[in-house]
């Protein structure tokens, strides 16, 4: 398992399985989503939580704030942004990133900061089914 080796983490069965879930999905996942995919391998929810914490500490995954009740994570190596439905929580990723120019502007006008290493940027809106439902209900 390349990523575990690269991060010098012991390659255990639960770690391998959970990395595989992230690599297969290419989407935001919470502990429950992952648990549902690995429970048939005998991995319990506590192990999922523990593994997520360890992965986050080693920068294999990162937390993304999508304003949903559960913490959501994605692989840290794949830079992208999200659109989140504020009604049902549907999430779509998009690759487009225009933050480089914005970072330079922010830095140019900042008196306190010497560099910018990272950014978080998500859109919030309504997915098609939720938008149609609002129209039907006359909201
Ligand atoms: Zn929706
Ligand atoms: Zn970006």
PDB file of C-alpha atoms and ligand atoms in Angstrom:
ATOM      1  CA  UNK A   1       0.000   0.000   0.000  1.00  0.00           C
ATOM      2  CA  UNK A   2       1.979   2.961  -1.301  1.00  0.00           C
ATOM      3  CA  UNK A   3       0.404   5.799   0.716  1.00  0.00           C
ATOM      4  CA  UNK A   4       0.753   3.969   4.080  1.00  0.00           C
ATOM      5  CA  UNK A   5       4.366   3.145   3.276  1.00  0.00           C
ATOM      6  CA  UNK A   6       5.071   6.693   2.172  1.00  0.00           C
ATOM      7  CA  UNK A   7       3.673   8.021   5.465  1.00  0.00           C
ATOM      8  CA  UNK A   8       5.530   5.316   7.419  1.00  0.00           C
ATOM      9  CA  UNK A   9       2.321   3.916   8.855  1.00  0.00           C
ATOM     10  CA  UNK A  10       2.070   0.234   9.636  1.00  0.00           C
ATOM     11  CA  UNK A  11       0.018  -1.463   6.939  1.00  0.00           C
ATOM     12  CA  UNK A  12      -2.843  -3.062   8.850  1.00  0.00           C
ATOM     13  CA  UNK A  13      -5.969  -4.563   7.260  1.00  0.00           C
ATOM     14  CA  UNK A  14      -8.342  -1.775   8.463  1.00  0.00           C
ATOM     15  CA  UNK A  15      -5.969   0.947   7.235  1.00  0.00           C
ATOM     16  CA  UNK A  16      -5.633  -0.692   3.825  1.00  0.00           C
ATOM     17  CA  UNK A  17      -9.402  -1.113   3.514  1.00  0.00           C
ATOM     18  CA  UNK A  18     -10.149   2.490   4.510  1.00  0.00           C
ATOM     19  CA  UNK A  19      -7.541   3.933   2.144  1.00  0.00           C
ATOM     20  CA  UNK A  20      -9.100   1.805  -0.613  1.00  0.00           C
ATOM     21  CA  UNK A  21     -12.565   3.256   0.133  1.00  0.00           C
ATOM     22  CA  UNK A  22     -11.194   6.791  -0.291  1.00  0.00           C
ATOM     23  CA  UNK A  23      -9.270   5.883  -3.449  1.00  0.00           C
ATOM     24  CA  UNK A  24     -12.245   4.185  -5.041  1.00  0.00           C
ATOM     25  CA  UNK A  25     -14.799   6.837  -4.148  1.00  0.00           C
ATOM     26  CA  UNK A  26     -13.030  10.091  -4.998  1.00  0.00           C
ATOM     27  CA  UNK A  27     -15.622  11.878  -2.933  1.00  0.00           C
ATOM     28  CA  UNK A  28     -16.222  13.249   0.530  1.00  0.00           C
ATOM     29  CA  UNK A  29     -16.882  10.600   3.130  1.00  0.00           C
ATOM     30  CA  UNK A  30     -17.879  10.616   6.773  1.00  0.00           C
ATOM     31  CA  UNK A  31     -17.176   7.874   9.319  1.00  0.00           C
ATOM     32  CA  UNK A  32     -20.632   6.344   8.775  1.00  0.00           C
ATOM     33  CA  UNK A  33     -20.148   6.089   4.974  1.00  0.00           C
ATOM     34  CA  UNK A  34     -16.830   4.349   5.488  1.00  0.00           C
ATOM     35  CA  UNK A  35     -18.143   2.053   8.196  1.00  0.00           C
ATOM     36  CA  UNK A  36     -20.960   0.906   5.876  1.00  0.00           C
ATOM     37  CA  UNK A  37     -18.368  -0.050   3.260  1.00  0.00           C
ATOM     38  CA  UNK A  38     -15.934  -1.883   5.568  1.00  0.00           C
ATOM     39  CA  UNK A  39     -18.155  -3.528   8.200  1.00  0.00           C
ATOM     40  CA  UNK A  40     -18.402  -6.736   6.181  1.00  0.00           C
ATOM     41  CA  UNK A  41     -14.637  -7.083   6.675  1.00  0.00           C
ATOM     42  CA  UNK A  42     -15.188  -7.063  10.440  1.00  0.00           C
ATOM     43  CA  UNK A  43     -14.009  -3.477  11.002  1.00  0.00           C
ATOM     44  CA  UNK A  44     -15.986  -1.700  13.744  1.00  0.00           C
ATOM     45  CA  UNK A  45     -16.975   1.965  13.942  1.00  0.00           C
ATOM     46  CA  UNK A  46     -14.435   2.739  16.705  1.00  0.00           C
ATOM     47  CA  UNK A  47     -11.635   1.488  14.442  1.00  0.00           C
ATOM     48  CA  UNK A  48     -12.945   3.673  11.613  1.00  0.00           C
ATOM     49  CA  UNK A  49     -12.857   6.758  13.869  1.00  0.00           C
ATOM     50  CA  UNK A  50      -9.391   5.902  15.184  1.00  0.00           C
ATOM     51  CA  UNK A  51      -8.067   5.315  11.673  1.00  0.00           C
ATOM     52  CA  UNK A  52      -9.530   8.596  10.386  1.00  0.00           C
ATOM     53  CA  UNK A  53      -7.826  10.471  13.219  1.00  0.00           C
ATOM     54  CA  UNK A  54      -4.507   8.843  12.482  1.00  0.00           C
ATOM     55  CA  UNK A  55      -4.853   9.477   8.728  1.00  0.00           C
ATOM     56  CA  UNK A  56      -5.661  13.115   9.358  1.00  0.00           C
ATOM     57  CA  UNK A  57      -2.637  13.507  11.622  1.00  0.00           C
ATOM     58  CA  UNK A  58      -0.408  12.060   8.894  1.00  0.00           C
ATOM     59  CA  UNK A  59      -1.978  14.216   6.152  1.00  0.00           C
ATOM     60  CA  UNK A  60      -3.336  11.274   4.185  1.00  0.00           C
ATOM     61  CA  UNK A  61      -6.819  12.762   4.405  1.00  0.00           C
ATOM     62  CA  UNK A  62      -8.128  16.188   5.337  1.00  0.00           C
ATOM     63  CA  UNK A  63     -11.314  17.467   6.896  1.00  0.00           C
ATOM     64  CA  UNK A  64     -13.562  19.528   4.628  1.00  0.00           C
ATOM     65  CA  UNK A  65     -16.103  21.869   6.178  1.00  0.00           C
ATOM     66  CA  UNK A  66     -19.308  21.290   4.216  1.00  0.00           C
ATOM     67  CA  UNK A  67     -21.607  22.503   7.043  1.00  0.00           C
ATOM     68  CA  UNK A  68     -23.091  19.032   7.545  1.00  0.00           C
ATOM     69  CA  UNK A  69     -23.528  17.471  11.009  1.00  0.00           C
ATOM     70  CA  UNK A  70     -20.832  14.776  10.590  1.00  0.00           C
ATOM     71  CA  UNK A  71     -17.156  15.467   9.854  1.00  0.00           C
ATOM     72  CA  UNK A  72     -16.356  14.851   6.181  1.00  0.00           C
ATOM     73  CA  UNK A  73     -12.978  13.818   4.838  1.00  0.00           C
ATOM     74  CA  UNK A  74     -11.243  13.360   1.520  1.00  0.00           C
ATOM     75  CA  UNK A  75      -7.790  12.354   0.322  1.00  0.00           C
ATOM     76  CA  UNK A  76      -5.336  15.184   0.931  1.00  0.00           C
ATOM     77  CA  UNK A  77      -3.428  14.621  -2.336  1.00  0.00           C
ATOM     78  CA  UNK A  78      -6.248  15.556  -4.653  1.00  0.00           C
ATOM     79  CA  UNK A  79      -6.877  19.300  -4.658  1.00  0.00           C
ATOM     80  CA  UNK A  80     -10.396  20.341  -5.545  1.00  0.00           C
ATOM     81  CA  UNK A  81     -13.490  22.142  -4.283  1.00  0.00           C
ATOM     82  CA  UNK A  82     -17.138  21.307  -3.678  1.00  0.00           C
ATOM     83  CA  UNK A  83     -20.702  22.400  -4.199  1.00  0.00           C
ATOM     84  CA  UNK A  84     -22.967  21.328  -1.332  1.00  0.00           C
ATOM     85  CA  UNK A  85     -26.784  21.190  -1.346  1.00  0.00           C
ATOM     86  CA  UNK A  86     -27.979  23.091   1.725  1.00  0.00           C
ATOM     87  CA  UNK A  87     -31.236  21.138   1.692  1.00  0.00           C
ATOM     88  CA  UNK A  88     -30.220  17.446   1.408  1.00  0.00           C
ATOM     89  CA  UNK A  89     -26.426  17.450   1.727  1.00  0.00           C
ATOM     90  CA  UNK A  90     -25.708  16.238  -1.825  1.00  0.00           C
ATOM     91  CA  UNK A  91     -22.082  17.019  -2.707  1.00  0.00           C
ATOM     92  CA  UNK A  92     -20.358  17.490  -6.042  1.00  0.00           C
ATOM     93  CA  UNK A  93     -16.630  18.030  -6.521  1.00  0.00           C
ATOM     94  CA  UNK A  94     -15.168  20.337  -9.113  1.00  0.00           C
ATOM     95  CA  UNK A  95     -11.576  20.569 -10.219  1.00  0.00           C
ATOM     96  CA  UNK A  96     -11.555  24.197 -11.170  1.00  0.00           C
ATOM     97  CA  UNK A  97      -9.468  26.291  -8.793  1.00  0.00           C
ATOM     98  CA  UNK A  98      -8.956  30.020  -9.259  1.00  0.00           C
ATOM     99  CA  UNK A  99      -7.434  30.612  -5.852  1.00  0.00           C
ATOM    100  CA  UNK A 100      -3.831  31.249  -6.924  1.00  0.00           C
ATOM    101  CA  UNK A 101      -4.569  34.722  -8.216  1.00  0.00           C
ATOM    102  CA  UNK A 102      -6.779  35.460  -5.205  1.00  0.00           C
ATOM    103  CA  UNK A 103      -4.030  34.331  -2.801  1.00  0.00           C
ATOM    104  CA  UNK A 104      -1.556  36.717  -4.426  1.00  0.00           C
ATOM    105  CA  UNK A 105      -4.019  39.577  -4.065  1.00  0.00           C
ATOM    106  CA  UNK A 106      -4.699  38.748  -0.422  1.00  0.00           C
ATOM    107  CA  UNK A 107      -0.978  38.529   0.267  1.00  0.00           C
ATOM    108  CA  UNK A 108      -0.316  41.756  -1.599  1.00  0.00           C
ATOM    109  CA  UNK A 109      -2.682  43.684   0.632  1.00  0.00           C
ATOM    110  CA  UNK A 110      -1.848  41.889   3.873  1.00  0.00           C
ATOM    111  CA  UNK A 111       0.333  43.564   6.472  1.00  0.00           C
ATOM    112  CA  UNK A 112       0.610  40.516   8.683  1.00  0.00           C
ATOM    113  CA  UNK A 113       1.183  37.558   6.366  1.00  0.00           C
ATOM    114  CA  UNK A 114       4.320  36.458   4.525  1.00  0.00           C
ATOM    115  CA  UNK A 115       2.908  33.444   2.708  1.00  0.00           C
ATOM    116  CA  UNK A 116      -0.245  31.456   2.009  1.00  0.00           C
ATOM    117  CA  UNK A 117       0.018  27.677   1.919  1.00  0.00           C
ATOM    118  CA  UNK A 118      -3.529  26.474   1.679  1.00  0.00           C
ATOM    119  CA  UNK A 119      -7.140  27.515   1.243  1.00  0.00           C
ATOM    120  CA  UNK A 120     -10.632  26.168   1.766  1.00  0.00           C
ATOM    121  CA  UNK A 121     -13.373  27.124  -0.629  1.00  0.00           C
ATOM    122  CA  UNK A 122     -16.796  25.523  -1.030  1.00  0.00           C
ATOM    123  CA  UNK A 123     -20.026  26.589  -2.734  1.00  0.00           C
ATOM    124  CA  UNK A 124     -23.437  26.080  -1.132  1.00  0.00           C
ATOM    125  CA  UNK A 125     -26.629  25.810  -3.180  1.00  0.00           C
ATOM    126  CA  UNK A 126     -29.529  23.549  -4.157  1.00  0.00           C
ATOM    127  CA  UNK A 127     -29.276  20.318  -6.150  1.00  0.00           C
ATOM    128  CA  UNK A 128     -31.791  19.703  -8.993  1.00  0.00           C
ATOM    129  CA  UNK A 129     -34.278  17.534  -6.987  1.00  0.00           C
ATOM    130  CA  UNK A 130     -34.271  19.994  -4.059  1.00  0.00           C
ATOM    131  CA  UNK A 131     -34.653  22.982  -6.396  1.00  0.00           C
ATOM    132  CA  UNK A 132     -37.633  21.279  -8.107  1.00  0.00           C
ATOM    133  CA  UNK A 133     -39.194  20.470  -4.733  1.00  0.00           C
ATOM    134  CA  UNK A 134     -38.953  24.111  -3.670  1.00  0.00           C
ATOM    135  CA  UNK A 135     -40.679  25.193  -6.884  1.00  0.00           C
ATOM    136  CA  UNK A 136     -43.468  22.622  -6.360  1.00  0.00           C
ATOM    137  CA  UNK A 137     -44.018  23.743  -2.801  1.00  0.00           C
ATOM    138  CA  UNK A 138     -44.003  27.356  -3.927  1.00  0.00           C
ATOM    139  CA  UNK A 139     -41.116  28.236  -1.613  1.00  0.00           C
TER     140      UNK A 139
HETATM  141 ZN1  LIG B   1     -30.524  18.538  -2.446  1.00  0.00          ZN
HETATM  142 ZN1  LIG B   2      -8.219  25.399  -4.781  1.00  0.00          ZN
END
